[in-house]
Short mmCIF file of C-alpha atoms in Angstrom, two decimals:
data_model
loop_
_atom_site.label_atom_id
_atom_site.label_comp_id
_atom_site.label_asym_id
_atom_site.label_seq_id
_atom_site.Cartn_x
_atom_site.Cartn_y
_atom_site.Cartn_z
CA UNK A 1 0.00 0.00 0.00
CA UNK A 2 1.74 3.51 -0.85
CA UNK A 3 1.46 6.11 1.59
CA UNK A 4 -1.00 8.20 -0.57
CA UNK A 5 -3.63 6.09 0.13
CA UNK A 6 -3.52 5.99 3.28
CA UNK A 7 -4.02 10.00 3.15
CA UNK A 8 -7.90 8.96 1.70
CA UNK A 9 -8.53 6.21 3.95
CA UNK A 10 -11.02 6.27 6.19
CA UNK A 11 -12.88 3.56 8.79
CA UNK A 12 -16.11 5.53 8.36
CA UNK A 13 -18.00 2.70 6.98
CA UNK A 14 -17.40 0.61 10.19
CA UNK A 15 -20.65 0.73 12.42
CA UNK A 16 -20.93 3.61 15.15
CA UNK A 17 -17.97 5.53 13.98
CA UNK A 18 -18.58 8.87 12.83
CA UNK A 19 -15.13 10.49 11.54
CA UNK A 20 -12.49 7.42 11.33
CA UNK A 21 -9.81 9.25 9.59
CA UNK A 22 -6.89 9.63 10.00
CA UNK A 23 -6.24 5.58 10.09
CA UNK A 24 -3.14 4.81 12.43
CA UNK A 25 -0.74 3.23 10.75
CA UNK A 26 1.62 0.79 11.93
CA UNK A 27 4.62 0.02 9.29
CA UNK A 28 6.44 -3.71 9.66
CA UNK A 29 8.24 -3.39 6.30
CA UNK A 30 8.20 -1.03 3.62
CA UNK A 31 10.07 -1.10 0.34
CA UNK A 32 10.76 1.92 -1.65
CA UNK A 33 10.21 1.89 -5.68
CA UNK A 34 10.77 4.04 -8.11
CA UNK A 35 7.67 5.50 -10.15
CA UNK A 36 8.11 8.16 -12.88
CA UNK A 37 7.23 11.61 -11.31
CA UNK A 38 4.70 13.75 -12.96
CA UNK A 39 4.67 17.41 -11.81
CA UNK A 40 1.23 17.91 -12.72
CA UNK A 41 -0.37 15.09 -11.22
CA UNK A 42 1.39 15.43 -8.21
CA UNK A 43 0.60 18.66 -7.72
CA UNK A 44 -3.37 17.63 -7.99
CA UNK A 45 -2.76 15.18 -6.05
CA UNK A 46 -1.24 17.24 -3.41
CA UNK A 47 -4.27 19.36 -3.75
CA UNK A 48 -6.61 16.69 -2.28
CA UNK A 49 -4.05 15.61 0.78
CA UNK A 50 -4.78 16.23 4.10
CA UNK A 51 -1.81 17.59 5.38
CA UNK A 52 -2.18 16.29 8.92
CA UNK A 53 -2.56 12.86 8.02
CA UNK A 54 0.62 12.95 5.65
CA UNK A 55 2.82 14.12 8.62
CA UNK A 56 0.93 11.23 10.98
CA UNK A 57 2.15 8.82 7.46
CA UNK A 58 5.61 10.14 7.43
CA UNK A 59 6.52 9.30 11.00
CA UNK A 60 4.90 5.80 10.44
CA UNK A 61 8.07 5.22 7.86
CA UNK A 62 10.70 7.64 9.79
CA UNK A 63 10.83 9.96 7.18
CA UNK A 64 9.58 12.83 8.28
CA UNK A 65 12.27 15.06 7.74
CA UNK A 66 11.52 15.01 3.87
CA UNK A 67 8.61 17.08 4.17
CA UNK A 68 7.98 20.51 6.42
CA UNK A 69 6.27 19.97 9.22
CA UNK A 70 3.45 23.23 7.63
CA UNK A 71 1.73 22.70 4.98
CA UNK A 72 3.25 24.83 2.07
CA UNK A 73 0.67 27.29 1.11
CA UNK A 74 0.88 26.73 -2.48
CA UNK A 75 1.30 23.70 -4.18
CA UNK A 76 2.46 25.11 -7.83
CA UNK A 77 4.79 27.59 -6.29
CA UNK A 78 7.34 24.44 -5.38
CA UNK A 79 10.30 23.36 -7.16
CA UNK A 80 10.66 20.13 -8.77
CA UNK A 81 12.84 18.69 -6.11
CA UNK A 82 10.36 19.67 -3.37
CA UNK A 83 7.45 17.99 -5.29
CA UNK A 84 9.89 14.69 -5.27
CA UNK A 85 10.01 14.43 -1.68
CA UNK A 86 6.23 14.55 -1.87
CA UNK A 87 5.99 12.32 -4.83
CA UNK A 88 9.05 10.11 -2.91
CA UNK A 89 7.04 9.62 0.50
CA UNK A 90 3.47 9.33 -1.18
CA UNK A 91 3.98 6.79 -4.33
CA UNK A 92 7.62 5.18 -3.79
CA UNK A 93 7.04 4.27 -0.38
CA UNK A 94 5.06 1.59 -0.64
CA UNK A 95 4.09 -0.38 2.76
CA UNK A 96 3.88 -4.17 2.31
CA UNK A 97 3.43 -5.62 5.45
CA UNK A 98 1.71 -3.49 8.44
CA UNK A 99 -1.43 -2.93 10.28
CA UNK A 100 -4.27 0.34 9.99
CA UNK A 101 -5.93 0.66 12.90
CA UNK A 102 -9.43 2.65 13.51
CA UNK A 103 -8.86 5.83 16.07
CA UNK A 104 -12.65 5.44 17.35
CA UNK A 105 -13.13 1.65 17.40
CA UNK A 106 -9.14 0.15 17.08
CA UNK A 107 -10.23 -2.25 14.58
CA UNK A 108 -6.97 -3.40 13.23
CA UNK A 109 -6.42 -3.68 9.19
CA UNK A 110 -3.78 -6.17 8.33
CA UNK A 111 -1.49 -5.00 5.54
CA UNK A 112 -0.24 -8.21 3.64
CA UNK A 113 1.93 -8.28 0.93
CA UNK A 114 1.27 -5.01 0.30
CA UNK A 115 -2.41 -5.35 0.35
CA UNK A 116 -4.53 -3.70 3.14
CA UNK A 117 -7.63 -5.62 3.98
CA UNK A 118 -10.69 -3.65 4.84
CA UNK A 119 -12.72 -7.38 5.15
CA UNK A 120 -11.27 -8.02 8.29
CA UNK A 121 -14.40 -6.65 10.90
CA UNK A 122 -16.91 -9.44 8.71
CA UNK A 123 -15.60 -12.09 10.97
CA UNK A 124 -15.60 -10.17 13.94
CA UNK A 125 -19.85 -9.25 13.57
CA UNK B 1 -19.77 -12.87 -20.22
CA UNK B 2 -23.21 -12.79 -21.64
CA UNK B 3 -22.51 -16.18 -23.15
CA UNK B 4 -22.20 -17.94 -19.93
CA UNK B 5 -23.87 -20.35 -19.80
CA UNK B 6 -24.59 -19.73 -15.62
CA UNK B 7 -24.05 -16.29 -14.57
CA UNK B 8 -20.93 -16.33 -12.43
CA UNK B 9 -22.87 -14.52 -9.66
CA UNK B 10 -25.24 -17.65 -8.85
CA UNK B 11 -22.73 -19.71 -8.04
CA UNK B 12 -21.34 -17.98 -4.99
CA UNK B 13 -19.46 -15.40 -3.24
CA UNK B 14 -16.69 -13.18 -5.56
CA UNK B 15 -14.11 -13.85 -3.48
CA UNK B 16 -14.59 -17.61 -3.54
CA UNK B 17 -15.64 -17.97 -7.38
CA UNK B 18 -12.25 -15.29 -8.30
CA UNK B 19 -9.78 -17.68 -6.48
CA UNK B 20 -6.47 -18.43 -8.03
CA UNK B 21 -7.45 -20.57 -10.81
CA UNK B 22 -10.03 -18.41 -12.31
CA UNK B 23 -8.39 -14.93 -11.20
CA UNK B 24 -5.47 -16.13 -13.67
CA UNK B 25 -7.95 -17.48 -16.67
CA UNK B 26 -9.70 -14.18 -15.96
CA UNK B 27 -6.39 -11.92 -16.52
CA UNK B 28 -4.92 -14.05 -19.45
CA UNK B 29 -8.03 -14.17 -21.74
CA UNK B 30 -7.46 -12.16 -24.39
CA UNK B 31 -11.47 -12.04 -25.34
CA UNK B 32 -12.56 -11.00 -22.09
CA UNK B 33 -9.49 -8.58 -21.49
CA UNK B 34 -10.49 -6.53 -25.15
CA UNK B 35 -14.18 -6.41 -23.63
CA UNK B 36 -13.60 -5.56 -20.67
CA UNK B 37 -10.88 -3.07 -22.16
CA UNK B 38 -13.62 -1.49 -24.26
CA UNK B 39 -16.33 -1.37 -21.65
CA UNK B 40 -13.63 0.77 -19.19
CA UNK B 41 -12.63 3.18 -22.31
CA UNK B 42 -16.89 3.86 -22.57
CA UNK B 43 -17.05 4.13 -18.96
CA UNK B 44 -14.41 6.56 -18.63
CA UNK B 45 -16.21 8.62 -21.11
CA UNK B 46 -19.66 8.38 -19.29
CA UNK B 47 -17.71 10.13 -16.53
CA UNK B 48 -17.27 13.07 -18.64
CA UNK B 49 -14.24 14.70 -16.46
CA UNK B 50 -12.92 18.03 -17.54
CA UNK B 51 -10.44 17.57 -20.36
CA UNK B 52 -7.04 17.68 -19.66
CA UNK B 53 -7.10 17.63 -16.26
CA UNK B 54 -5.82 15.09 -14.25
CA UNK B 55 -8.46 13.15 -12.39
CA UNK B 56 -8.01 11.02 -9.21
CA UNK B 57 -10.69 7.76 -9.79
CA UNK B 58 -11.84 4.90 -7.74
CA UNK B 59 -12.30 1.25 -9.61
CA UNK B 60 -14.77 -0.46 -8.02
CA UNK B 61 -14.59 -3.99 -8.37
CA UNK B 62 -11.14 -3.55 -10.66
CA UNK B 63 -10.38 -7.39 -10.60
CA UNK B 64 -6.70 -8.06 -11.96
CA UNK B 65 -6.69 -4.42 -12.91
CA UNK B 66 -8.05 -4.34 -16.88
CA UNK B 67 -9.51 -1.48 -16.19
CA UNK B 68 -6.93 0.49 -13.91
CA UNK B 69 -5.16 -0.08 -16.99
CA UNK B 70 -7.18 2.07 -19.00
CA UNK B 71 -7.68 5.01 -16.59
CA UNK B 72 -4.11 5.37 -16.52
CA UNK B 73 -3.53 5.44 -20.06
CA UNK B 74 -6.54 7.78 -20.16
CA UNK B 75 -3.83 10.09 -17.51
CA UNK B 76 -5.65 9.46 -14.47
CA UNK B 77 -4.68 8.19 -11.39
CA UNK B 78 -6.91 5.40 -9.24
CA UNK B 79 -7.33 3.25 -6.39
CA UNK B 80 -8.86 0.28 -7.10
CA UNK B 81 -11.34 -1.90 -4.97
CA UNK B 82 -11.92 -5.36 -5.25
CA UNK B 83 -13.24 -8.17 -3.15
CA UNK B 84 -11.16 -10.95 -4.21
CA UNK B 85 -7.99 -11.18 -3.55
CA UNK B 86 -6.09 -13.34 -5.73
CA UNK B 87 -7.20 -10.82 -8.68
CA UNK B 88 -5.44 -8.12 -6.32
CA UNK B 89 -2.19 -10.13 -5.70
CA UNK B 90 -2.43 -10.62 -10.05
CA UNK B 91 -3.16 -6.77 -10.14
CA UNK B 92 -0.09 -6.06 -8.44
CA UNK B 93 2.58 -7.75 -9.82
CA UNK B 94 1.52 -5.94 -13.16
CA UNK B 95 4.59 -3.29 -13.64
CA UNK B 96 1.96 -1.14 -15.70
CA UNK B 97 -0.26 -0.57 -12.73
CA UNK B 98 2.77 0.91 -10.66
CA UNK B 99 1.63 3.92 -9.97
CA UNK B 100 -1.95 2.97 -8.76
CA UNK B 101 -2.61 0.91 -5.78
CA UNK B 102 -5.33 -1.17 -4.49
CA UNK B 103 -7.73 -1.95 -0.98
CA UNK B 104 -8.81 -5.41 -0.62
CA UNK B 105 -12.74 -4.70 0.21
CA UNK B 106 -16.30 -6.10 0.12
CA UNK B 107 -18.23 -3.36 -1.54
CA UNK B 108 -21.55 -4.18 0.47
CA UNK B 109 -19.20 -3.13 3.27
CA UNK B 110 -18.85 0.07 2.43
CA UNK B 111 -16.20 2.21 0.45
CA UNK B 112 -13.15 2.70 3.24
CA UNK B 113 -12.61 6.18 2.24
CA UNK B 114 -12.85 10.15 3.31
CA UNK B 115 -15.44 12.75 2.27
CA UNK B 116 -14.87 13.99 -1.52
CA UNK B 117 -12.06 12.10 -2.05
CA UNK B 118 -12.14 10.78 -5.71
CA UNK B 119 -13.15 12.62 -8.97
CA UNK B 120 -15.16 9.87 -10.25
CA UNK B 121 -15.67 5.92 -10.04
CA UNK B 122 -15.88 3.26 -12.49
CA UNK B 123 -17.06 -0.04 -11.92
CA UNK B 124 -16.87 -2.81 -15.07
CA UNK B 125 -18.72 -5.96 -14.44
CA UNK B 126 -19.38 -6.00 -10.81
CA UNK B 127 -22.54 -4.37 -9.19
CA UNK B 128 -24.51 -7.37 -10.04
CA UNK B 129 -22.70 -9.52 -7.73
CA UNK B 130 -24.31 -7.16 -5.24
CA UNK B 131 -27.93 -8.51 -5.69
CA UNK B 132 -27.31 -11.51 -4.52
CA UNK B 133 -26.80 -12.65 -0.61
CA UNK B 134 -24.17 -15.37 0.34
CA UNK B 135 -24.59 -15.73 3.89
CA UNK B 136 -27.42 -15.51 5.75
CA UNK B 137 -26.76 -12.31 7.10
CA UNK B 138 -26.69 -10.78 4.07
CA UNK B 139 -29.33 -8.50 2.48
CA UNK B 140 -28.93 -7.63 -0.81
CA UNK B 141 -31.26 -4.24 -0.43
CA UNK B 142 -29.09 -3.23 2.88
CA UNK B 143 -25.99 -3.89 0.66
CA UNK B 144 -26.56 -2.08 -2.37
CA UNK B 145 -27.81 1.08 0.13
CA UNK B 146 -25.09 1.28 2.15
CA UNK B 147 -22.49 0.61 -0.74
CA UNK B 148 -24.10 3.55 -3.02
CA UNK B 149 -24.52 5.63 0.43
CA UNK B 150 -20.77 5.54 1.33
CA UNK B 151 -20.01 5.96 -2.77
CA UNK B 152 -22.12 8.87 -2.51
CA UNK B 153 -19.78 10.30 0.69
CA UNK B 154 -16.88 9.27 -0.78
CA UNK B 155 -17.27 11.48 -4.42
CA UNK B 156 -17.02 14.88 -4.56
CA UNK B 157 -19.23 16.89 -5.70
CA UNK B 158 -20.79 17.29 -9.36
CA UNK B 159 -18.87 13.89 -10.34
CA UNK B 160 -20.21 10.79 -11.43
CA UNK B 161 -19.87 7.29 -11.27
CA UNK B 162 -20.21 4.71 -14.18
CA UNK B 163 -20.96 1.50 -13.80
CA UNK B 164 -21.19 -1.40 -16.28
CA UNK B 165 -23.39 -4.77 -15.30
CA UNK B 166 -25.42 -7.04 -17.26
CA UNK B 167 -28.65 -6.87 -15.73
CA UNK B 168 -30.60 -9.99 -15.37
CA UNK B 169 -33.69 -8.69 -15.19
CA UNK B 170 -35.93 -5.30 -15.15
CA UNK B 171 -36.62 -6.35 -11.19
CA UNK B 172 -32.64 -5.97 -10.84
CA UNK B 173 -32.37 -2.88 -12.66
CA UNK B 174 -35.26 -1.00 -10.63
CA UNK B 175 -33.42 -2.49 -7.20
CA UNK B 176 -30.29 -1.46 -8.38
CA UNK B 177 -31.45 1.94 -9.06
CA UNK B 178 -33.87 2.60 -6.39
CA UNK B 179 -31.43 2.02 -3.46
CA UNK B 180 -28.62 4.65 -6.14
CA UNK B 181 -31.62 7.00 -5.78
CA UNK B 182 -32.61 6.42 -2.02
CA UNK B 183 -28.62 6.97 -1.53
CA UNK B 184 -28.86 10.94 -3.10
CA UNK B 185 -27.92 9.67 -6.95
CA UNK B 186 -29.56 11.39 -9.75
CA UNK B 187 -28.92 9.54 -12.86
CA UNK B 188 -30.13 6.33 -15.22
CA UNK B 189 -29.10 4.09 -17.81
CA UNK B 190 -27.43 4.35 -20.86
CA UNK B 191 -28.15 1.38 -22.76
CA UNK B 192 -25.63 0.95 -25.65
CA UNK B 193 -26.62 -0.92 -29.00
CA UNK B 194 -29.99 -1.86 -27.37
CA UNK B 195 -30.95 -3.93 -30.56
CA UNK B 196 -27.92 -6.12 -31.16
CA UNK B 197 -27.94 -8.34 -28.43
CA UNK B 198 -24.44 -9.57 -28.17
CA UNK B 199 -23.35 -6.03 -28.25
CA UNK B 200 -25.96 -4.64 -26.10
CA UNK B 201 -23.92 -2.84 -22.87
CA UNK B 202 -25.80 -1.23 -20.07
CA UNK B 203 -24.32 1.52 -18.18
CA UNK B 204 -25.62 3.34 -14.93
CA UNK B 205 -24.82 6.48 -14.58
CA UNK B 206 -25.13 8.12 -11.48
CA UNK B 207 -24.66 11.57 -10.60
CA UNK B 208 -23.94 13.58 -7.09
CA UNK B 209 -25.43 16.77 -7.16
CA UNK B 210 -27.88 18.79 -9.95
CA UNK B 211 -29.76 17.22 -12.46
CA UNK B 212 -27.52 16.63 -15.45
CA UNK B 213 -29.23 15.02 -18.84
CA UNK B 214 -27.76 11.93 -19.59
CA UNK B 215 -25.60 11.67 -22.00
CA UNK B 216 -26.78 9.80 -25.44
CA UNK B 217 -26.52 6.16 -25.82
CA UNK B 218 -24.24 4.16 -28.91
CA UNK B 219 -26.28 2.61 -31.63
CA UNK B 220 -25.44 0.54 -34.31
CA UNK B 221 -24.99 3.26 -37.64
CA UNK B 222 -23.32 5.64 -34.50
CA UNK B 223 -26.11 8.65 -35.72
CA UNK B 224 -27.37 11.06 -33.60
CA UNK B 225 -30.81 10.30 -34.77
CA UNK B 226 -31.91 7.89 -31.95
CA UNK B 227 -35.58 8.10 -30.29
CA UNK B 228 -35.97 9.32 -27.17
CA UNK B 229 -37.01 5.96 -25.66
CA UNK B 230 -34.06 4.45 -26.35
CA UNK B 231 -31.98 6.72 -24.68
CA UNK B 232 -34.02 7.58 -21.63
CA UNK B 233 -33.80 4.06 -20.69
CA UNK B 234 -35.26 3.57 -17.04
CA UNK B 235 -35.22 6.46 -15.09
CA UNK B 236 -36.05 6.48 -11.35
CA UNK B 237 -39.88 5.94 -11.35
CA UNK B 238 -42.07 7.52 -8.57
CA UNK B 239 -44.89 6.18 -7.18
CA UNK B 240 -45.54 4.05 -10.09
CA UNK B 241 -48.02 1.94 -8.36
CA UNK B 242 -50.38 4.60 -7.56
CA UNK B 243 -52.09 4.83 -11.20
CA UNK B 244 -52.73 1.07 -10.78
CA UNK B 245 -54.85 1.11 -8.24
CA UNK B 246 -58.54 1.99 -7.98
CA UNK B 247 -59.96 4.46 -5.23
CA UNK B 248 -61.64 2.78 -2.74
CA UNK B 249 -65.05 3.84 -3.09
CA UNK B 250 -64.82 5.32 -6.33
CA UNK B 251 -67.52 4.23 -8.91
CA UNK B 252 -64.75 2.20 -10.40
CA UNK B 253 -64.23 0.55 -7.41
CA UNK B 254 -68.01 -0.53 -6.75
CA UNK B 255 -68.25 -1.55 -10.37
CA UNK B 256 -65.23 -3.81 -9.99
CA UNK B 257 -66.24 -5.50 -6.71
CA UNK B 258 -69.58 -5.87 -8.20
CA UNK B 259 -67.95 -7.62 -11.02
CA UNK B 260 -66.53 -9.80 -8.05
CA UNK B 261 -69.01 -10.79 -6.52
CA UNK B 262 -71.00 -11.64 -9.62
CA UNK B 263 -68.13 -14.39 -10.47
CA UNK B 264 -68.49 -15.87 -7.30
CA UNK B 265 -72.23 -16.48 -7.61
CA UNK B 266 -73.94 -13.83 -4.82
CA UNK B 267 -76.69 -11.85 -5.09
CA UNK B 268 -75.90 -8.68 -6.39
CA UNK B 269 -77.87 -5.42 -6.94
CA UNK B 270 -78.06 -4.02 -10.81
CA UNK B 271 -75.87 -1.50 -12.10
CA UNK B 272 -77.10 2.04 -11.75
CA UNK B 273 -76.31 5.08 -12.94
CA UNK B 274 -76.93 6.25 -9.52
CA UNK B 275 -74.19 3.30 -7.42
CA UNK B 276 -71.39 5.75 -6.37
CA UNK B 277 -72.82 9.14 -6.54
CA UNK B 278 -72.48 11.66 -3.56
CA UNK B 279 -75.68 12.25 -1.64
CA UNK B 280 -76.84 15.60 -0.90
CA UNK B 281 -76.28 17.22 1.48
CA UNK B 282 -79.31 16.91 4.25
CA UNK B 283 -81.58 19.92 4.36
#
């Protein structure tokens, strides 16, 4: 799972919780590959992250120190190299074993082999 | 997929009928992949997103990933969503979907996502495994609601979501789109080629927000000049029952019990001009 999702994820659809987001995220083993970086997308991209949850993300892998700890206030006004530690820690980083864990209920998500599975609470019911 | 001879869907759960075996036919048949290929590309266009802009979609139900593919080459980006997970593990080996990523999920579970995250959603092939329940906690009505309900949260506003299915029936169709429209969808079908049947593709498109027309439907000679009634398809009904039935008390009413009553043998009065008729009003 790459970190960007993470940044949408939300346990919302789990029974009496009423925000869910940000997920916690608990990182086992992560491996790092190397996608092509698009300055436009990432900037629109960037434009949907919430900025909180990408810091809460970044400590999860120890990398926080790529990114500022404010959110930039404008996302076109970055250099390229900026962008890449964006587009580094949201589509390279990609988590493949790990848990997500619900804030309100603590429902834990395992991530395995890089897959998070949102099933998990149907056997609990 | 039409020419199954079962649909897949009555045999049992995705995740069980998509294991290995079958999640690796699925990917490596070259007949389904062009369909399914072909399907996505129309799909994407029912979403109508603003040209040249880069859109961030959800793929509901994206299997091995056929149709990831296509949003991507389309310049989008994606998360895909399926509920079986040997099609993910397939999915993610493929190099060319590197830059998406995928969420192992039952969509009668609900979409695991934030407020106004996505742009849009496709879905190719999969709703209909949504009408049917697998375990006996399972109800197909609650499913479909709460899966179109956390869709709904899920999209932001003014986009749409497409989704391909080969309906099995009208009852499936008005199911499918009554629990859309009970969710806050505005929106239809868009039947494609309704006359040829092996071509015939059925799209629902669903809208958040505003009442958009929908857009026009393919036909065979590709004109514009299609009849309405093809394209409207079915549109949300309401209260379609209520022209059926008679007012009780009504002079249509009294006629039609009479008419009752006659078949089963019992004394009846004759008809009158007067049966029915308001008195007046005592003096």
């Amino acid at each position: 799972m790459k970190l960007f999702v993470h940044n949408f994820m939300s346990s919302r659809f789990l029974k009496n919780v009423t925000v869910g987001y940000p997920l916690e995220l608990t990182v086992k083993q992560f491996v790092e590959k190397d996608i092509e970086f698009d300055r436009e997308n990432m900037i629109v991209m960037l434009d949907k992250i919430q900025y909180e949850a990408l810091l809460v993300a970044a400590a999860a892998v120890n990398q926080s120190d790529r990114i500022p700890a404010e959110k930039p206030p404008k996302w076109d006004e970055l250099s390229d190299d900026q962008l890449k530690q964006f587009h580094h820690l949201l589509m390279n980083i990609d988590v493949v074993d790990g848990e997500l864990i619900c804030p309100e209920t603590k429902t834990v998500f395992p991530i395995k082999d890089g897959i998070p599975n949102m099933l998990k609470v149907d056997a609990e019911k | 997929m039409a020419s199954f001879k079962v649909k897949p869907e009555h045999t049992g759960p995705p995740e069980l009928y998509y294991n290995e075996a079958e999640a690796a036919k699925y990917a490596s048949n070259s007949h389904i992949t062009a369909i399914q290929h072909e399907m996505a590309e129309r799909a994407l266009e029912l979403l109508a997103l603003p040209e040249g802009k880069t859109g961030f979609l959800l793929d509901i139900g994206c299997g091995t990933g056929m149709s990831s593919e296509v949003i991507l080459d389309a310049g989008h980006m994606f998360v895909g969503v399926d509920v079986s997970r040997a099609m993910l593990e397939i999915a993610r080996q493929d190099e060319d979907l590197e830059s998406g990523d995928f969420v192992h999920q039952d969509m009668g579970l609900g979409m695991p996502f934030r407020p106004g995250s996505f742009d849009g959603a496709i879905s190719i092939s999969a709703i209909q495994w949504l009408c049917h329940a697998n375990a006996s906690n399972e109800n197909p009505r609650k499913r479909l609601l709460f899966f179109f309900q956390s869709l709904y949260g899920c999209l932001g506003r003014g986009s749409r979501a497409v989704f391909q299915f080969y309906p099995e029936n009208d009852e499936q169709c008005d199911l499918i789109m009554s629990q859309a429209h009970k969710a806050g969808f505005n929106g239809g079908l868009v039947v494609d080629f309704p006359e040829a049947a092996k071509r015939k593709k059925v799209y629902l498109v669903l809208m958040t927000g505003g009442v958009v027309q929908l857009p026009k439907a393919l036909t065979e000679d590709g004109d514009d000049e299609r009849t309405q009634i093809d394209n409207a398809g079915r549109r949300f009904v309401w209260n379609s029952r209520k022209n059926e039935k008679v007012v009780k008390g009504s002079k249509a009413w009294i006629e039609a019990k009479r008419q009752r009553q006659i078949k089963q043998g019992r004394d009846v009065r004759h008809e009158s001009k007067y049966s029915g008729r308001k008195r007046k009003t005592k003096f």
